[in-house]
Coordinates of C-alpha atoms in Angstrom, one line a residue:
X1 CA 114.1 88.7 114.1
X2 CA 116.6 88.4 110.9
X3 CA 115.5 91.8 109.6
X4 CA 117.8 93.9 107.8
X5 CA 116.7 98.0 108.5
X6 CA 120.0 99.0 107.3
X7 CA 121.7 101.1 110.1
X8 CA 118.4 102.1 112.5
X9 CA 117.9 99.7 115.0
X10 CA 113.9 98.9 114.9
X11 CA 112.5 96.7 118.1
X12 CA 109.2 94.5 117.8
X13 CA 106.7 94.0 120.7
X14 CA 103.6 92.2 120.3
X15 CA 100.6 94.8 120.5
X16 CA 99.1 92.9 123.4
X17 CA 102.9 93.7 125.4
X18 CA 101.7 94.5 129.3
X19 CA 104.8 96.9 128.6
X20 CA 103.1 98.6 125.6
X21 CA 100.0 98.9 127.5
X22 CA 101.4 100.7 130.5
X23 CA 104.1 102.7 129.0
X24 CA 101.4 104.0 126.1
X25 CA 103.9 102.9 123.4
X26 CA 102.5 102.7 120.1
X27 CA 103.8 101.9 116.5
X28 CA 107.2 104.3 115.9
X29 CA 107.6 105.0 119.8
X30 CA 111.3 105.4 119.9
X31 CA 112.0 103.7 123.0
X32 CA 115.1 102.9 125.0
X33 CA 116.7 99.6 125.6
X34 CA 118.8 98.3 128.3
X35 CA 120.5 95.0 128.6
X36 CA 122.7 95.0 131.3
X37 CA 125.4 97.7 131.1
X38 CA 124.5 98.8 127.6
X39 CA 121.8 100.7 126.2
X40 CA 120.2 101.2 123.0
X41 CA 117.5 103.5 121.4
X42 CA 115.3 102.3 118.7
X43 CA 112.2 103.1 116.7
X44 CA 109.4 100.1 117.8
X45 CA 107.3 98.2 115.3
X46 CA 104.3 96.8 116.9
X47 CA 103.5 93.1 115.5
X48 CA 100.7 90.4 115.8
X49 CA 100.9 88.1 118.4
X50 CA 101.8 85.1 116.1
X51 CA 105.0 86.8 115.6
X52 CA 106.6 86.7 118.9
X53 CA 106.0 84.8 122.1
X54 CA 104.6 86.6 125.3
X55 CA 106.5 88.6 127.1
X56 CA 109.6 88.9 124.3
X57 CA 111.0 91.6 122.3
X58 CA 112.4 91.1 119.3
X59 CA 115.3 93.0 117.4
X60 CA 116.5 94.2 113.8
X61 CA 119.5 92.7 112.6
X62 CA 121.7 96.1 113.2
X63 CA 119.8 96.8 116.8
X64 CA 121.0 93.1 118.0
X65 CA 125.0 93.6 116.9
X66 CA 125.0 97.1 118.7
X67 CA 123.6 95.5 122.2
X68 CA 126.0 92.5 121.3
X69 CA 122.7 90.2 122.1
X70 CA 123.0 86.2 122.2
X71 CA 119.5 85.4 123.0
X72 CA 117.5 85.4 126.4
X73 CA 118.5 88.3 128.0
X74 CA 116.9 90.3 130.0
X75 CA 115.6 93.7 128.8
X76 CA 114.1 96.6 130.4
X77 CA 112.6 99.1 127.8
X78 CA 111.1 103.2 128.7
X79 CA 110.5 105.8 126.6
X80 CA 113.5 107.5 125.1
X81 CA 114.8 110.9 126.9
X82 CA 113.6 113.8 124.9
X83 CA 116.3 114.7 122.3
X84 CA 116.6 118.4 123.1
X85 CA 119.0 119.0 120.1
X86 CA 115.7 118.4 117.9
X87 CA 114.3 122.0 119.0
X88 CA 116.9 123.4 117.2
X89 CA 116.3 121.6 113.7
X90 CA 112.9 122.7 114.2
X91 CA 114.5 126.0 114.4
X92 CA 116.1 125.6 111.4
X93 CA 112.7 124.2 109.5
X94 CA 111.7 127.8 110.5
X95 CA 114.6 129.3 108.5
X96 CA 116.7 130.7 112.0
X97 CA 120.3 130.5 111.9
X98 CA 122.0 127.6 114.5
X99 CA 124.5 128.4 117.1
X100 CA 127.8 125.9 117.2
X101 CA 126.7 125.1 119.9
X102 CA 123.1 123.9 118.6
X103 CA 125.0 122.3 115.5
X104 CA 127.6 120.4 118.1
X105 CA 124.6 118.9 119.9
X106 CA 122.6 118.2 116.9
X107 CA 125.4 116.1 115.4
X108 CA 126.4 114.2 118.9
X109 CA 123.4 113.2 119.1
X110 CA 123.4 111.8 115.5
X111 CA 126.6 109.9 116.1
X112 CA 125.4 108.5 119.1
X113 CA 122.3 106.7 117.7
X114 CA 119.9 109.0 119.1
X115 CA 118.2 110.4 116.1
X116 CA 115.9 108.1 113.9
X117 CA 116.1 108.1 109.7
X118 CA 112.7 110.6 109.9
X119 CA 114.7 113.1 112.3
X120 CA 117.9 112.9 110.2
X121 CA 116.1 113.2 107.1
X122 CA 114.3 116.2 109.0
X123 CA 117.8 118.0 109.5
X124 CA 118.9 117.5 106.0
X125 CA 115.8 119.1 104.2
X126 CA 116.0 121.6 106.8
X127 CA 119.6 122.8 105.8
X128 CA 119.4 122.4 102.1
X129 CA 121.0 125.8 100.3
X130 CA 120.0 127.3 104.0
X131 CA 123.4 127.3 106.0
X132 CA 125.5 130.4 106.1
X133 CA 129.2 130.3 106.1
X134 CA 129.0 130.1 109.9
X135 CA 127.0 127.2 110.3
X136 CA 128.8 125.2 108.0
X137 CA 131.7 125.8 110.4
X138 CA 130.3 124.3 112.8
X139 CA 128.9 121.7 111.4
X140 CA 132.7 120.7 109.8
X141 CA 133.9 121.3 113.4
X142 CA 131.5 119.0 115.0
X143 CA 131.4 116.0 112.3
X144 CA 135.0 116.0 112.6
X145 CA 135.2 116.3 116.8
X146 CA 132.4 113.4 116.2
X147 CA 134.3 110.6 115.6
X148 CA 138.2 109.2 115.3
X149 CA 141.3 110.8 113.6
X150 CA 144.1 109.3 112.1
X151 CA 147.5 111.0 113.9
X152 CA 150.6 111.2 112.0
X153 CA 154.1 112.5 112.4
X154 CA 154.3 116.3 113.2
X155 CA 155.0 118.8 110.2
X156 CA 154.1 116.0 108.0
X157 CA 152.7 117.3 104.7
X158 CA 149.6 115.2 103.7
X159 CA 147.8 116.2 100.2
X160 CA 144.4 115.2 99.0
X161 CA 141.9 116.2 96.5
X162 CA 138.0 115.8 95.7
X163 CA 135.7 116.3 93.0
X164 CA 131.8 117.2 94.2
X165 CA 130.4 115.0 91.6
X166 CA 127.6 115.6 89.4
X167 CA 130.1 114.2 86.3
X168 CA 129.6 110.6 85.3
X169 CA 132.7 108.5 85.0
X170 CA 135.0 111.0 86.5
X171 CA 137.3 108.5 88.1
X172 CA 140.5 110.6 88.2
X173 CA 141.2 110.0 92.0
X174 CA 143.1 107.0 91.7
X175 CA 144.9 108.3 89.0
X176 CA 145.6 111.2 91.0
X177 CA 146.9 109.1 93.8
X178 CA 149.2 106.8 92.1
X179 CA 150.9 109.5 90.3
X180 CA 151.2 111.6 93.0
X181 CA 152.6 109.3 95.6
X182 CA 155.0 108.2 93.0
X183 CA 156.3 111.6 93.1
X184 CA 156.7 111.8 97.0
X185 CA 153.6 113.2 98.2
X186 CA 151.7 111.3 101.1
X187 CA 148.0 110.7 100.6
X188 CA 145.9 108.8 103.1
X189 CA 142.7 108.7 100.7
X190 CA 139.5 107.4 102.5
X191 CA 136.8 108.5 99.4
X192 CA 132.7 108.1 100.1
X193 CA 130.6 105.6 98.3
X194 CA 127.9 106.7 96.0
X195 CA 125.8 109.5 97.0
X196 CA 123.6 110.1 94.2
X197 CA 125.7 109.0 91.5
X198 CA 126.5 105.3 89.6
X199 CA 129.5 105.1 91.7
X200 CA 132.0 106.5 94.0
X201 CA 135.7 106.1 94.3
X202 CA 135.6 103.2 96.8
X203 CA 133.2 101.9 95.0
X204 CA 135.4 101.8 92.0
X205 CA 137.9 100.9 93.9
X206 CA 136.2 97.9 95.8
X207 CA 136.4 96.5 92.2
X208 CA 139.8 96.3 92.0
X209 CA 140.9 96.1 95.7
X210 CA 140.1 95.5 99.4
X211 CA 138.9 99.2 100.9
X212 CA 137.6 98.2 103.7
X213 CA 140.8 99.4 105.9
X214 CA 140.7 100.3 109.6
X215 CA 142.8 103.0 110.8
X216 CA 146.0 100.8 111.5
X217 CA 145.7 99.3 108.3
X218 CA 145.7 102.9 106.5
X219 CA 148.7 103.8 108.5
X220 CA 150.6 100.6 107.8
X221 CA 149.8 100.9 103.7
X222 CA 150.7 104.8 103.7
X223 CA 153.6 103.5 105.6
X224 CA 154.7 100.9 102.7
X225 CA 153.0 102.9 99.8
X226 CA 153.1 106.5 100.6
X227 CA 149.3 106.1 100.0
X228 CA 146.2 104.0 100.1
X229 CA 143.0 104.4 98.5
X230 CA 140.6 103.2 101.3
X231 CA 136.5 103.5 102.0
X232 CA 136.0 106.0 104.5
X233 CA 132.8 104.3 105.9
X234 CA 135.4 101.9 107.6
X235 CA 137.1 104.0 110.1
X236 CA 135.0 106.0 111.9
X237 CA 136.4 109.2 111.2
X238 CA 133.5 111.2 110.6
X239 CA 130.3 108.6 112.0
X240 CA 127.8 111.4 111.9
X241 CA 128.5 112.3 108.1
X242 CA 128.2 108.4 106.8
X243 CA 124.7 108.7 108.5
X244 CA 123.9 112.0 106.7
X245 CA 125.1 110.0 103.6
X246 CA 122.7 107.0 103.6
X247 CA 120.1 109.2 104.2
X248 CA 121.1 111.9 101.3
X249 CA 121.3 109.1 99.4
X250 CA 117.8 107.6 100.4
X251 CA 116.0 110.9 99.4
X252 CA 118.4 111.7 96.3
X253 CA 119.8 115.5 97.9
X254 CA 122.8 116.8 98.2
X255 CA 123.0 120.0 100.0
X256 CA 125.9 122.3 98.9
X257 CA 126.4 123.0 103.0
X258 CA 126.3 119.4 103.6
X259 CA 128.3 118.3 100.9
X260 CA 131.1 121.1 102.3
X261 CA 130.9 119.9 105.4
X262 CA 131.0 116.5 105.0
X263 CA 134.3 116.6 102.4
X264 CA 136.6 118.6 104.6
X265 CA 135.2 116.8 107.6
X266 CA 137.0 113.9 106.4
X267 CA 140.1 115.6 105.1
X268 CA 140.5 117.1 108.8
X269 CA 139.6 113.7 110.8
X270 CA 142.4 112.0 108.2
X271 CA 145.5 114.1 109.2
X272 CA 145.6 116.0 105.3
X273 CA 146.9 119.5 105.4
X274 CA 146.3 120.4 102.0
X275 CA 143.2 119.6 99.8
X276 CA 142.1 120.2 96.4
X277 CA 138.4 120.1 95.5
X278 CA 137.5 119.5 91.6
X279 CA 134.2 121.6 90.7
X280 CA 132.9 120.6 87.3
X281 CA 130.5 123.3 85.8
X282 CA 127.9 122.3 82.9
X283 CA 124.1 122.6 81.9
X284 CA 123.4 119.6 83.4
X285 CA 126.0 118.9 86.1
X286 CA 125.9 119.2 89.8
X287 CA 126.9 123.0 89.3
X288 CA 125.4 124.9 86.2
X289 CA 127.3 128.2 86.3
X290 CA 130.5 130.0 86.8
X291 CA 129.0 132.0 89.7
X292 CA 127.9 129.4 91.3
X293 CA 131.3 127.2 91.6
X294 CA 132.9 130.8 91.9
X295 CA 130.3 130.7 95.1
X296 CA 130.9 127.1 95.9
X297 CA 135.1 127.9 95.7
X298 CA 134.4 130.6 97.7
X299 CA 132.9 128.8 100.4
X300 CA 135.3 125.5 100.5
X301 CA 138.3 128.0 101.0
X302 CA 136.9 130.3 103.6
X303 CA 135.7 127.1 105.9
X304 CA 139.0 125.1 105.1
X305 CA 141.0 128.9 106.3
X306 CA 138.4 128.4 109.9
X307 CA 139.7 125.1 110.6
X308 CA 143.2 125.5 109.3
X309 CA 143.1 123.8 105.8
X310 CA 144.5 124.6 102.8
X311 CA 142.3 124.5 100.2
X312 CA 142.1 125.1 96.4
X313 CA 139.5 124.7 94.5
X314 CA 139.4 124.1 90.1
X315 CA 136.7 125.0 88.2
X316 CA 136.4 122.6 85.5
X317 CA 135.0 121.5 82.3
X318 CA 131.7 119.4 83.2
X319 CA 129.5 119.4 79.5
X320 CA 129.8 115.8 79.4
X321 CA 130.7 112.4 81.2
X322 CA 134.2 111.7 81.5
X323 CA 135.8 108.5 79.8
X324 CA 133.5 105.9 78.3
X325 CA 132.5 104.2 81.5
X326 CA 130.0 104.7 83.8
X327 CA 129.8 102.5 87.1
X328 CA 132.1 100.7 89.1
X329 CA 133.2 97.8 86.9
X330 CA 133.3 99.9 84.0
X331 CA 134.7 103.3 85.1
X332 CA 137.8 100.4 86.7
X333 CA 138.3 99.6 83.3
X334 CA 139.0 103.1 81.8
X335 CA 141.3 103.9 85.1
X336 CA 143.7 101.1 84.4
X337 CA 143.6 101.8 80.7
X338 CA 145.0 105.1 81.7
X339 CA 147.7 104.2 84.2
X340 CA 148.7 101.4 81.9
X341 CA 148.6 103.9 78.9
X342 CA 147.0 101.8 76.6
X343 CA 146.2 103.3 72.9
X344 CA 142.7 103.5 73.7
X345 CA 142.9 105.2 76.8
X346 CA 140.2 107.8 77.4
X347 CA 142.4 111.1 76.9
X348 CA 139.7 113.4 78.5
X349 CA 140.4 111.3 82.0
X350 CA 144.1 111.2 81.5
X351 CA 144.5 115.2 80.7
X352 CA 142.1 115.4 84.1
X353 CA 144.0 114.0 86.1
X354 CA 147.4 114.9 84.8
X355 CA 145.7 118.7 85.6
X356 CA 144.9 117.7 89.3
X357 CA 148.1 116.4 89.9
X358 CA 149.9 119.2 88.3
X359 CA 148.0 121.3 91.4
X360 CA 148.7 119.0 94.1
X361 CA 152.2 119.1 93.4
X362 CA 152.5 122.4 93.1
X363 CA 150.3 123.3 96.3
X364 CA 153.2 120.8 98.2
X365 CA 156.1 123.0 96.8
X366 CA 157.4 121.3 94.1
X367 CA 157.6 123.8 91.8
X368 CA 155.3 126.0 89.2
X369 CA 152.1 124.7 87.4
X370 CA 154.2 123.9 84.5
X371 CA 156.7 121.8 85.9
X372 CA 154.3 120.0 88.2
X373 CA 152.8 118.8 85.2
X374 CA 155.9 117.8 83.2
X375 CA 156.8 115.6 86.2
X376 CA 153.3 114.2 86.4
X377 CA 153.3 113.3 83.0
X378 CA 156.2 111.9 83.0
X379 CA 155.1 109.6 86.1
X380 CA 152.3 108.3 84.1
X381 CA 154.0 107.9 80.7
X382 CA 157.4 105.9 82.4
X383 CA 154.6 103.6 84.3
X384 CA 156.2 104.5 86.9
X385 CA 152.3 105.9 88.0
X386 CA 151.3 102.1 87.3
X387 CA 154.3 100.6 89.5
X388 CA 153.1 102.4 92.0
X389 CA 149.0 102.2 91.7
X390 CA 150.2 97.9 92.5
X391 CA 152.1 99.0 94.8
X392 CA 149.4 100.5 96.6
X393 CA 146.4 98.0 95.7
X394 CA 148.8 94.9 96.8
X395 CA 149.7 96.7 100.5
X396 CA 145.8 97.2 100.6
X397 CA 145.6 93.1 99.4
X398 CA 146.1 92.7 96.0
X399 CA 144.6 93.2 92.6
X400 CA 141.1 91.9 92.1
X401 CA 139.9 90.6 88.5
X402 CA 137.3 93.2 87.4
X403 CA 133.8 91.5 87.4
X404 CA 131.6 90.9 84.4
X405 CA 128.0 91.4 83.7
X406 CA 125.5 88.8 83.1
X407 CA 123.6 91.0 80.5
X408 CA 124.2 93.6 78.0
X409 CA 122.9 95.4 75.2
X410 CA 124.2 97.9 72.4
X411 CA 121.8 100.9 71.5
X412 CA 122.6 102.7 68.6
X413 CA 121.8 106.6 67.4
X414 CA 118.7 106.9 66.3
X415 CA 119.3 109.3 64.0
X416 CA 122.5 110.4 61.8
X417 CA 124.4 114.0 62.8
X418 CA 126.9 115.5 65.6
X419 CA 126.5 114.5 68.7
X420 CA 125.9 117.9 70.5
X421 CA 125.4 117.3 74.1
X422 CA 124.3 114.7 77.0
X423 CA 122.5 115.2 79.8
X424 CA 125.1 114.1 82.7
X425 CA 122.1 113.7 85.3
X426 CA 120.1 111.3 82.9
X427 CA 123.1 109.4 81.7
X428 CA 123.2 108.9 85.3
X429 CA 120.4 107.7 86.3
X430 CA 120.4 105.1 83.5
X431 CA 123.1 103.6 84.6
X432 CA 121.7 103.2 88.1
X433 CA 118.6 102.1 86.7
X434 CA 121.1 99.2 85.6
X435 CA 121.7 98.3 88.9
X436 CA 124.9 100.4 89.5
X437 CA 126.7 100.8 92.1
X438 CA 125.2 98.1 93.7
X439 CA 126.1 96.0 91.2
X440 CA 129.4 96.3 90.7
X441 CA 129.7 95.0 86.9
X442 CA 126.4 97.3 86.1
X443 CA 126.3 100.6 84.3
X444 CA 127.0 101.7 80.7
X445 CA 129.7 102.0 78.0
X446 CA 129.9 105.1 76.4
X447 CA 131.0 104.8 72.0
X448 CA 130.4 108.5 71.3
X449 CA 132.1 111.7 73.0
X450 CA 130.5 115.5 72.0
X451 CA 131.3 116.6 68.6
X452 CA 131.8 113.1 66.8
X453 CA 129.4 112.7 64.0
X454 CA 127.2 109.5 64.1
X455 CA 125.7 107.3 61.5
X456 CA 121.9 106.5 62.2
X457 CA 122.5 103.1 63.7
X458 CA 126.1 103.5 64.8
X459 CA 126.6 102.2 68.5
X460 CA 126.3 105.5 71.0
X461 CA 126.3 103.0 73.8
X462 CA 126.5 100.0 75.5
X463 CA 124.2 99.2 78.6
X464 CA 125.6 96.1 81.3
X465 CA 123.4 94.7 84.1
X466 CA 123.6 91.4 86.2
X467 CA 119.8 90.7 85.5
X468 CA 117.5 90.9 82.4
X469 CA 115.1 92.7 84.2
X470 CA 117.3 95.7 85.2
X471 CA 118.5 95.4 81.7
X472 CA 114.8 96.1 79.9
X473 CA 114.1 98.7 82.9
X474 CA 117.0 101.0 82.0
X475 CA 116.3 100.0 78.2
X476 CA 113.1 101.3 78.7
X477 CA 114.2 104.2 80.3
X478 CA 116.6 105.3 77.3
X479 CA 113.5 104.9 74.7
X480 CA 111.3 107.2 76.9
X481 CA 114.3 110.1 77.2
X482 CA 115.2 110.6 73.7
X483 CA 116.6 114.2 74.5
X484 CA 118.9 111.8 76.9
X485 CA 121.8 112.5 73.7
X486 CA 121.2 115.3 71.9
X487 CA 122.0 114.4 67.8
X488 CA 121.8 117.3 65.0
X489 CA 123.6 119.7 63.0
X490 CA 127.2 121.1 64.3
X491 CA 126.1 124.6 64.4

């Protein structure tokens, strides 16, 4: 039918269908379909009969490449087996606690197409800030037994790190990587795409390289590079947690259980044995309080000790956004001006990532805090962290010009004074209201960083968009939030 439903397969049958009629199917009947050896279940839409000739079915764009269709087949359609693993969300609706075995079935049955978008959705608002400590075992057991893994030498040492978001601009990972596999360590990154943020690091990335790797093609660049710095959507490694995503995404959540889960799912599947999760804390960042990422630290280390993983955890600085961009294009920009140590660098995303590096190295053994982060330095101030970051981007295919918006406008302060505080959620959401991470070249420019004092008219920052219309909508936006930057007197 040339519709585009994303990733759940949707059927069409005309509403005077003989097999609608006998079966009793009606509008959102998920149905199964079977076309010779292989089988398919899908939500039906019910259309007018102008739509589709007698006696046909038609199919979404992402239900005909799964069934591998070419056009007049033969298809035999029935109601869809009952999905028992859905009495156990109910379950969890009601606020009991799931077995592994419960969870297990629950997330086979996601990976294997079974569930719809409204049953997934159904799972995630059931588990948001409900899991226990046991449950989110079992659900990082059984994302990770859910799909591939990548295999690597015995007693190799593979390193990786993760920040749970909620800080614009934060693009320290590929800094990370380049100066850490300079110095010797392996990492086989495969990072997320947006959740509920402007961008993620593959989408950053996609900016300045290919990401879309499959799993021989990670091996063979760890093999030449000592890293790679890959989409993890692309392998397979944990299928049931890139469905959570797009539907997290979809309804804007992100469950601390989930998000657990769904991070050291993906270390696991991709071989690492040591992982290091950034936790910014700030009024208006993912996490608000110390107790909370004292909570959150808590947790990540006791589930990564269940499935043998070392894990530590930073609590970090999170008052503000990170850099000056925000958005694929523009957070690319501030990571090469780092690795390439140019003047005006953003030194709050440098110092960052020299900090994470400094405890990767020293979780692999080479040495105390304070050496790690001599060496680190060092990496990055030689260039020998930039030498290596091409070495990396031209095993994955080579260095991509960074892409240019078609639109862009400067807002100023409105009023003179200090530049107290931003709200990182807002500052956010402005710059997907630009169109970012869609977009690639969308998102903003921060000129201003907290305690700098501000002219009334002096640029606080610029916004980029690829239409005029997302331009004025997040234009808009900014004159309706005026509390977005806080301006006043330095107390």
């Amino acid at each position: 039918m040339g519709i585009d439903t994303h990733q759940e397969p949707v059927v069409f049958l005309r509403a005077d269908s003989e097999v609608c009629r006998a079966e009793g199917f009606i509008a959102n009947t998920r149905i199964l379909v079977c076309v010779n050896s292989r089988s398919l279940i899908a939500t039906l839409n019910v259309v007018t009969n102008e739509v589709l000739p007698a006696r046909h079915i038609g199919f979404s764009r992402i239900a005909w490449e799964r069934l591998a269709l070419s056009g007049n087949e033969k298809v035999t359609v029935r109601h869809a087996p009952v999905l028992h693993s859905m009495s156990a969300v109910r379950k969890k609706m009601y606020g009991h606690t799931l077995s592994e075995k419960e969870m297990d079935d629950i997330i086979t049955d996601i990976s294997q197409h079974r569930y719809s978008d409204m049953q997934i959705a159904a799972f995630l608002t059931a588990g948001v800030e409900r899991l226990n400590t046991d449950e989110i075992i079992a659900l990082t057991r059984a994302m990770v037994d859910s799909g591939k893994r990548l295999t690597w030498p015995k007693r190799l040492q593979l390193v990786d790190k993760h920040c749970i978001g909620g800080l614009p601009g934060n693009r320290t990972t590929p800094i990370v990587v380049a100066i850490a596999s300079a110095a010797g360590l392996i990492m086989a990154k495969t990072s997320s795409r947006a959740i509920t943020s402007p961008a993620g690091t593959a989408d950053t990335m996609e900016v300045l390289t290919r990401v879309h790797l499959d799993l021989a093609e990670i091996q063979a660049t760890v093999r030449k590079a000592n890293a790679c710095l890959a989409w993890g959507g692309a392998v397979n490694l944990s299928p049931a947690d890139d469905m959570l995503i797009r539907i997290e995404r979809a309804l804007d959540i992100d469950g601390t259980g989930q998000m657990v889960a769904s991070v050291l799912s993906k270390k696991i599947a991709a071989g690492s044995t040591h992982a290091l999760i950034d936790i910014p804390v700030g009024p208006t960042a993912k996490v608000r309080s110390q107790p909370d990422a004292e909570a959150m630290s808590q947790l990540f280390e006791a589930v990564g000790r269940a499935l043998k993983l070392k894990v530590r955890c930073l609590i970090t600085e999170g008052s503000e956004a990170i850099g000056y961009g925000i958005g694929p294009a523009q957070e690319a920009i501030d990571v090469l001006a780092v690795l390439q140590n140019q003047p005006a660098a953003p030194a709050d995303l440098r110092e960052r990532a020299l900090l994470l590096t400094s405890n990767l190295l020293n979780m692999a053994g080479r040495g105390s805090l304070g050496a790690a982060e001599v060496q680190a330095r060092e990496l990055l101030e030689s260039g020998k962290a930039w030498a290596q970051f091409q070495r990396i981007c031209e095993a994955q295919g080579g260095i991509k010009p960074i892409p240019e918006a078609a639109c862009s406008l400067q807002l100023g302060a409105r009023h003179s004074g200090t530049l107290l505080a931003m709200d990182n959620r807002r500052l956010a959401r402005l710059a997907k209201l630009a169109g970012a991470p869609n977009t690639p070249a969308a998102g903003l420019r921060l000129h201003a960083k907290l305690g700098q004092a501000l002219a009334m008219g002096q640029p606080l920052f610029t916004l980029y968009a690829d239409s005029q219309g997302e331009l004025d909508y997040a234009a808009d936006y900014y004159e309706h939030n005026h509390d977005l930057f806080m301006i006043g007197e330095s107390p």
